[in-house]
């Protein structure tokens, strides 16, 4: 099986992501960032707002439109209420990052077996998966950037700018700008270029690099047309949004310089190999290609420093650092595959047994989750739980078996199957747990009443409802609808608002809608997902 994977690396990476998450990822609730993207995509289809993008009928220029266009295309084909289909594009870009990592590794003169390991590491890194849901624009912009960097690497290595490489570089560079502005240009492109210059030196004539610079500028300008268009078409709104977004860089979520320096933990199950892979004095004499290892290490560390310089910091901003880190980890895994059977030092052996042994133990003990599911273990949920428990227990057993035999390549691929098992079998159990708490707003679609909100309503609620929810309360006061009877959603009941409205309307409380899948006592419970619903009738 491993030989089949190594002989078909690109197809294997695609199929892995498809099987791991392609049928079950809708079990995870829609995040606030996702909901914004989905709402804008829906309003592209319903209102035709393809360029001047909107969310709940109001201008939404904070993010460029390319990821939303792609989402809207899938929504048009499969329906805007199919969360699974709306997430497929992000999963494709996750797979594309694995494929691009494989291709870049090959261009760094690593063999196919080593390169495909790098690809699998990046698509199973915790935050590379998480970012597809937490902030979907990020996976698009970094996916396109990695495609552009592969074309750039070809031109740097070959010292020539062929038409096809130049065209693809400009195309992918413009797409990354249209996905999330200059973010990936700063984090991935700049760190890549500096790392390449330090490691391989910029060889070739001045004309060659002038051409590359011209291609870069052309790609940025081509990708910037949307910003220019919005700036001209709606200058007041655009300027206000741009000013607010720019001020956030220095005043919002400000963290100290060292905030990101536990970044390797974000790689999830690769955290211990990731840390060891950063120990240059230890690995420099053990890697198969010292120059490529220096390059991936520098690429990782420079990207980390660039992110650390910016005052505004969030965990999800670290995701692009995990891409060169995956290549770095691959050097350590490759070293273990080549030499683990002959290693004698306990200091070298112990971290391997601990890292992969812990993963094997977690797989073996997955069945313990049944105690938390309790009475939910009936019907199809019970079947899925049993399948997940049996599959993961078998995988865990073989991890320990291969660890004992010191077959690290087999251990590595068995570790990947743990992720497959969790994604394909176990992920839907998340939705099953405490689903009785979930009360979707979408059921209001069956009512003939128009629905309004009293102040802020979370994007997740608007997406779940399936249409716009205009607010009747503004900074200037109330904008009362013409309807003699209408529905009203409110997150917080303000006595002053109720008093004001009760003078004109008869107010009847109907029910509370709660989009949380977890109890109120948990840290993951979000108050913004709870809304009271009232019916108002004109007196």
XYZ file of N, CA, C and O in Angstrom, residues 356-451:
384
model
N 4.858 8.766 19.019
C 4.000 7.840 18.288
C 3.259 6.897 19.246
O 2.141 6.466 18.957
N 3.882 6.576 20.392
C 3.207 5.736 21.378
C 1.991 6.419 21.954
O 0.950 5.788 22.184
N 2.095 7.718 22.201
C 0.957 8.479 22.722
C -0.188 8.474 21.716
O -1.360 8.295 22.089
N 0.144 8.651 20.447
C -0.887 8.624 19.408
C -1.552 7.246 19.343
O -2.782 7.144 19.239
N -0.724 6.191 19.417
C -1.267 4.837 19.415
C -2.166 4.580 20.611
O -3.220 3.937 20.492
N -1.781 5.102 21.767
C -2.575 4.923 22.985
C -3.920 5.637 22.872
O -4.959 5.095 23.260
N -3.894 6.834 22.325
C -5.144 7.582 22.136
C -6.080 6.846 21.183
O -7.305 6.835 21.387
N -5.502 6.231 20.154
C -6.323 5.448 19.218
C -6.917 4.231 19.914
O -8.106 3.920 19.751
N -6.101 3.555 20.699
C -6.574 2.372 21.430
C -7.704 2.706 22.397
O -8.628 1.912 22.597
N -7.626 3.880 23.004
C -8.582 4.253 24.052
C -9.733 5.130 23.554
O -10.460 5.710 24.355
N -9.883 5.218 22.248
C -10.970 6.055 21.721
C -12.330 5.616 22.252
O -13.233 6.433 22.451
N -12.502 4.315 22.484
C -13.781 3.787 22.943
C -14.261 4.440 24.241
O -15.461 4.434 24.548
N -13.326 5.038 24.995
C -13.693 5.690 26.259
C -14.669 6.846 26.031
O -15.451 7.199 26.917
N -14.630 7.434 24.822
C -15.535 8.563 24.529
C -16.997 8.153 24.648
O -17.869 9.010 24.800
N -17.252 6.858 24.575
C -18.626 6.379 24.704
C -19.271 6.766 26.020
O -20.492 6.945 26.102
N -18.465 6.897 27.081
C -19.001 7.275 28.381
C -19.567 8.694 28.369
O -20.433 9.031 29.181
N -19.048 9.537 27.449
C -19.523 10.919 27.368
C -20.747 11.040 26.460
O -21.485 12.015 26.544
N -20.923 10.063 25.567
C -22.073 10.088 24.670
C -23.325 9.547 25.356
O -24.442 9.957 25.052
N -23.122 8.591 26.273
C -24.222 8.084 27.098
C -25.437 7.626 26.314
O -25.341 6.811 25.398
N -26.614 8.193 26.634
C -27.872 7.741 26.009
C -27.957 8.024 24.509
O -28.859 7.524 23.845
N -27.039 8.839 23.973
C -27.055 9.127 22.536
C -26.613 7.932 21.699
O -26.792 7.916 20.476
N -25.988 6.950 22.365
C -25.471 5.792 21.631
C -26.603 4.842 21.248
O -26.788 3.763 21.817
N -27.369 5.277 20.281
C -28.443 4.449 19.743
C -28.444 4.568 18.225
O -27.938 5.555 17.674
N -28.990 3.579 17.553
C -29.165 3.626 16.111
C -27.870 3.838 15.354
O -26.842 3.209 15.619
N -27.915 4.776 14.404
C -26.771 5.027 13.529
C -25.578 5.581 14.305
O -24.425 5.323 13.950
N -25.838 6.366 15.348
C -24.748 6.926 16.157
C -23.973 5.797 16.831
O -22.737 5.815 16.877
N -24.679 4.798 17.338
C -24.023 3.650 17.963
C -23.176 2.891 16.950
O -22.038 2.500 17.253
N -23.710 2.702 15.754
C -22.966 1.992 14.700
C -21.678 2.734 14.361
O -20.606 2.141 14.270
N -21.797 4.052 14.206
C -20.606 4.850 13.862
C -19.582 4.838 15.000
O -18.379 4.762 14.763
N -20.067 4.905 16.222
C -19.171 4.854 17.382
C -18.429 3.519 17.445
O -17.220 3.482 17.684
N -19.131 2.435 17.207
C -18.500 1.107 17.234
C -17.480 0.969 16.106
O -16.379 0.439 16.312
N -17.830 1.456 14.922
C -16.900 1.390 13.782
C -15.644 2.196 14.083
O -14.519 1.739 13.813
N -15.813 3.397 14.642
C -14.667 4.243 14.973
C -13.802 3.592 16.037
O -12.565 3.559 15.926
N -14.434 3.050 17.071
C -13.684 2.431 18.173
C -12.884 1.224 17.699
O -11.710 1.061 18.044
N -13.526 0.373 16.901
C -12.849 -0.838 16.411
C -11.713 -0.472 15.465
O -10.590 -0.983 15.589
N -11.996 0.443 14.513
C -10.977 0.829 13.533
C -9.764 1.459 14.218
O -8.619 1.104 13.922
N -10.017 2.371 15.141
C -8.912 3.060 15.815
C -8.155 2.128 16.757
O -6.923 2.249 16.893
N -8.853 1.201 17.385
C -8.174 0.234 18.258
C -7.227 -0.654 17.451
O -6.100 -0.944 17.883
N -7.674 -1.057 16.278
C -6.820 -1.875 15.400
C -5.599 -1.076 14.958
O -4.465 -1.579 14.982
N -5.829 0.173 14.579
C -4.712 1.033 14.154
C -3.733 1.229 15.309
O -2.509 1.148 15.130
N -4.266 1.505 16.503
C -3.405 1.688 17.674
C -2.571 0.460 17.957
O -1.374 0.557 18.280
N -3.192 -0.720 17.846
C -2.456 -1.970 18.067
C -1.286 -2.099 17.095
O -0.160 -2.428 17.496
N -1.525 -1.799 15.817
C -0.462 -1.946 14.818
C 0.612 -0.864 14.961
O 1.770 -1.101 14.608
N 0.228 0.304 15.478
C 1.256 1.321 15.753
C 2.256 0.784 16.769
O 3.481 0.895 16.584
N 1.760 0.207 17.837
C 2.657 -0.363 18.858
C 3.448 -1.544 18.292
O 4.637 -1.709 18.599
N 2.810 -2.343 17.460
C 3.487 -3.497 16.865
C 4.656 -3.051 15.979
O 5.775 -3.579 16.059
N 4.408 -2.035 15.137
C 5.455 -1.549 14.228
C 6.511 -0.741 14.983
O 7.679 -0.724 14.584
N 6.105 -0.063 16.057
C 7.089 0.635 16.887
C 8.062 -0.360 17.516
O 9.281 -0.125 17.567
N 7.512 -1.463 17.997
C 8.356 -2.492 18.595
C 9.343 -3.054 17.577
O 10.507 -3.331 17.895
N 8.868 -3.195 16.317
C 9.732 -3.701 15.250
C 10.627 -2.607 14.659
O 11.454 -2.883 13.779
N 10.438 -1.368 15.111
C 11.219 -0.204 14.662
C 11.042 0.093 13.173
O 11.961 0.582 12.513
N 9.835 -0.195 12.645
C 9.514 0.125 11.255
C 8.843 1.503 11.213
O 7.619 1.617 11.199
N 9.654 2.541 11.214
C 9.124 3.896 11.382
C 8.290 4.341 10.186
O 7.313 5.082 10.358
N 8.631 3.897 8.983
C 7.802 4.282 7.837
C 6.384 3.740 8.016
O 5.404 4.456 7.771
N 6.252 2.500 8.467
C 4.929 1.931 8.715
C 4.214 2.684 9.837
O 3.009 2.933 9.771
N 4.965 3.062 10.873
C 4.397 3.823 11.987
C 3.878 5.168 11.485
O 2.791 5.613 11.874
N 4.645 5.809 10.616
C 4.231 7.105 10.067
C 2.907 6.978 9.327
O 1.969 7.763 9.565
N 2.808 6.017 8.439
C 1.579 5.878 7.652
C 0.411 5.388 8.507
O -0.751 5.751 8.245
N 0.684 4.600 9.526
C -0.378 4.217 10.460
C -0.885 5.443 11.233
O -2.076 5.544 11.539
N 0.028 6.376 11.529
C -0.373 7.613 12.202
C -1.334 8.416 11.321
O -2.281 9.034 11.823
N -1.097 8.379 10.017
C -2.007 9.057 9.098
C -3.392 8.419 9.129
O -4.409 9.113 9.035
N -3.429 7.085 9.260
C -4.729 6.412 9.287
C -5.509 6.745 10.558
O -6.736 6.630 10.577
N -4.814 7.139 11.622
C -5.520 7.625 12.819
C -6.337 8.861 12.443
O -7.512 8.989 12.824
N -5.720 9.766 11.686
C -6.433 10.965 11.248
C -7.595 10.605 10.328
O -8.677 11.201 10.411
N -7.376 9.612 9.452
C -8.459 9.154 8.589
C -9.624 8.618 9.417
O -10.789 8.933 9.153
N -9.304 7.787 10.405
C -10.339 7.198 11.245
C -11.113 8.244 12.023
O -12.349 8.185 12.115
N -10.383 9.223 12.577
C -11.042 10.282 13.337
C -11.954 11.117 12.449
O -13.074 11.462 12.829
N -11.452 11.439 11.251
C -12.240 12.269 10.350
C -13.439 11.547 9.767
O -14.559 12.085 9.742
N -13.238 10.324 9.302
C -14.298 9.610 8.586
C -15.321 8.986 9.529
O -16.521 9.032 9.286
N -14.859 8.386 10.625
C -15.767 7.672 11.523
C -16.218 8.507 12.726
O -17.397 8.492 13.097
N -15.260 9.215 13.344
C -15.538 9.820 14.653
C -16.085 11.238 14.583
O -16.815 11.662 15.484
N -15.749 11.986 13.550
C -16.131 13.404 13.501
C -17.637 13.626 13.655
O -18.054 14.535 14.387
N -18.492 12.829 13.009
C -19.936 13.066 13.159
C -20.440 12.917 14.590
O -21.524 13.419 14.920
N -19.674 12.241 15.441
C -20.102 12.092 16.837
C -20.103 13.428 17.564
O -20.790 13.592 18.579
N -19.312 14.394 17.068
C -19.305 15.740 17.663
C -20.681 16.357 17.564
O -21.202 16.958 18.506
N -21.281 16.197 16.380
C -22.606 16.781 16.164
C -23.673 16.056 16.971
O -24.638 16.654 17.446
N -23.467 14.753 17.145
C -24.453 13.965 17.890
C -24.486 14.362 19.354
O -25.545 14.394 19.979
N -23.306 14.699 19.907
C -23.233 15.033 21.325
C -23.985 16.328 21.615
O -23.746 17.361 20.985
N -24.941 16.250 22.541
C -25.716 17.418 22.977
C -26.511 18.073 21.852
O -26.800 19.263 21.903
N -26.837 17.288 20.806
C -27.591 17.876 19.705
C -28.998 18.292 20.141
O -29.632 19.124 19.501
N -29.470 17.721 21.253
C -30.797 18.089 21.729
C -30.855 19.548 22.176
O -31.927 20.138 22.301
N -29.672 20.155 22.417
C -29.627 21.566 22.814
C -29.806 22.488 21.616
O -30.166 23.647 21.767
N -29.569 21.980 20.438
C -29.506 22.775 19.218
C -30.915 23.101 18.726
O -31.724 22.205 18.472
N -31.215 24.392 18.593
C -32.519 24.832 18.092
C -32.296 25.775 16.921
O -31.989 26.947 17.104
N -32.397 25.282 15.680
C -32.029 26.092 14.511
C -33.032 27.194 14.200
O -34.253 27.000 14.313
N -32.501 28.333 13.808
C -33.343 29.465 13.415
C -33.996 29.193 12.064
O -34.998 29.815 11.706
N -33.454 28.258 11.304
C -33.953 27.968 9.964
C -35.416 27.548 9.969
O -36.102 27.670 8.949
N -35.920 27.070 11.104
C -37.328 26.653 11.150
C -38.273 27.836 10.979
O -39.455 27.664 10.651
N -37.760 29.064 11.158
C -38.598 30.254 10.954
C -38.918 30.480 9.479
O -39.799 31.271 9.153
N -38.187 29.806 8.597
C -38.458 29.942 7.166
C -39.854 29.449 6.802
O -40.406 29.845 5.773
N -40.391 28.559 7.638
C -41.714 28.015 7.348
C -42.834 29.007 7.692
O -43.990 28.814 7.317
N -42.494 30.071 8.402
C -43.491 31.064 8.784
C -43.660 32.105 7.680
O -42.734 32.403 6.929
N -44.843 32.694 7.610
C -45.119 33.710 6.590
C -44.688 35.103 7.030
O -44.677 36.041 6.237
N -44.323 35.230 8.316
C -43.948 36.543 8.845
C -42.565 36.966 8.363
O -41.660 36.127 8.207
N -42.385 38.255 8.154
C -41.052 38.811 7.922
C -40.299 38.818 9.248
O -40.890 39.058 10.296
N -38.992 38.552 9.184
C -38.178 38.469 10.398
C -37.216 39.651 10.456
O -36.518 39.940 9.477
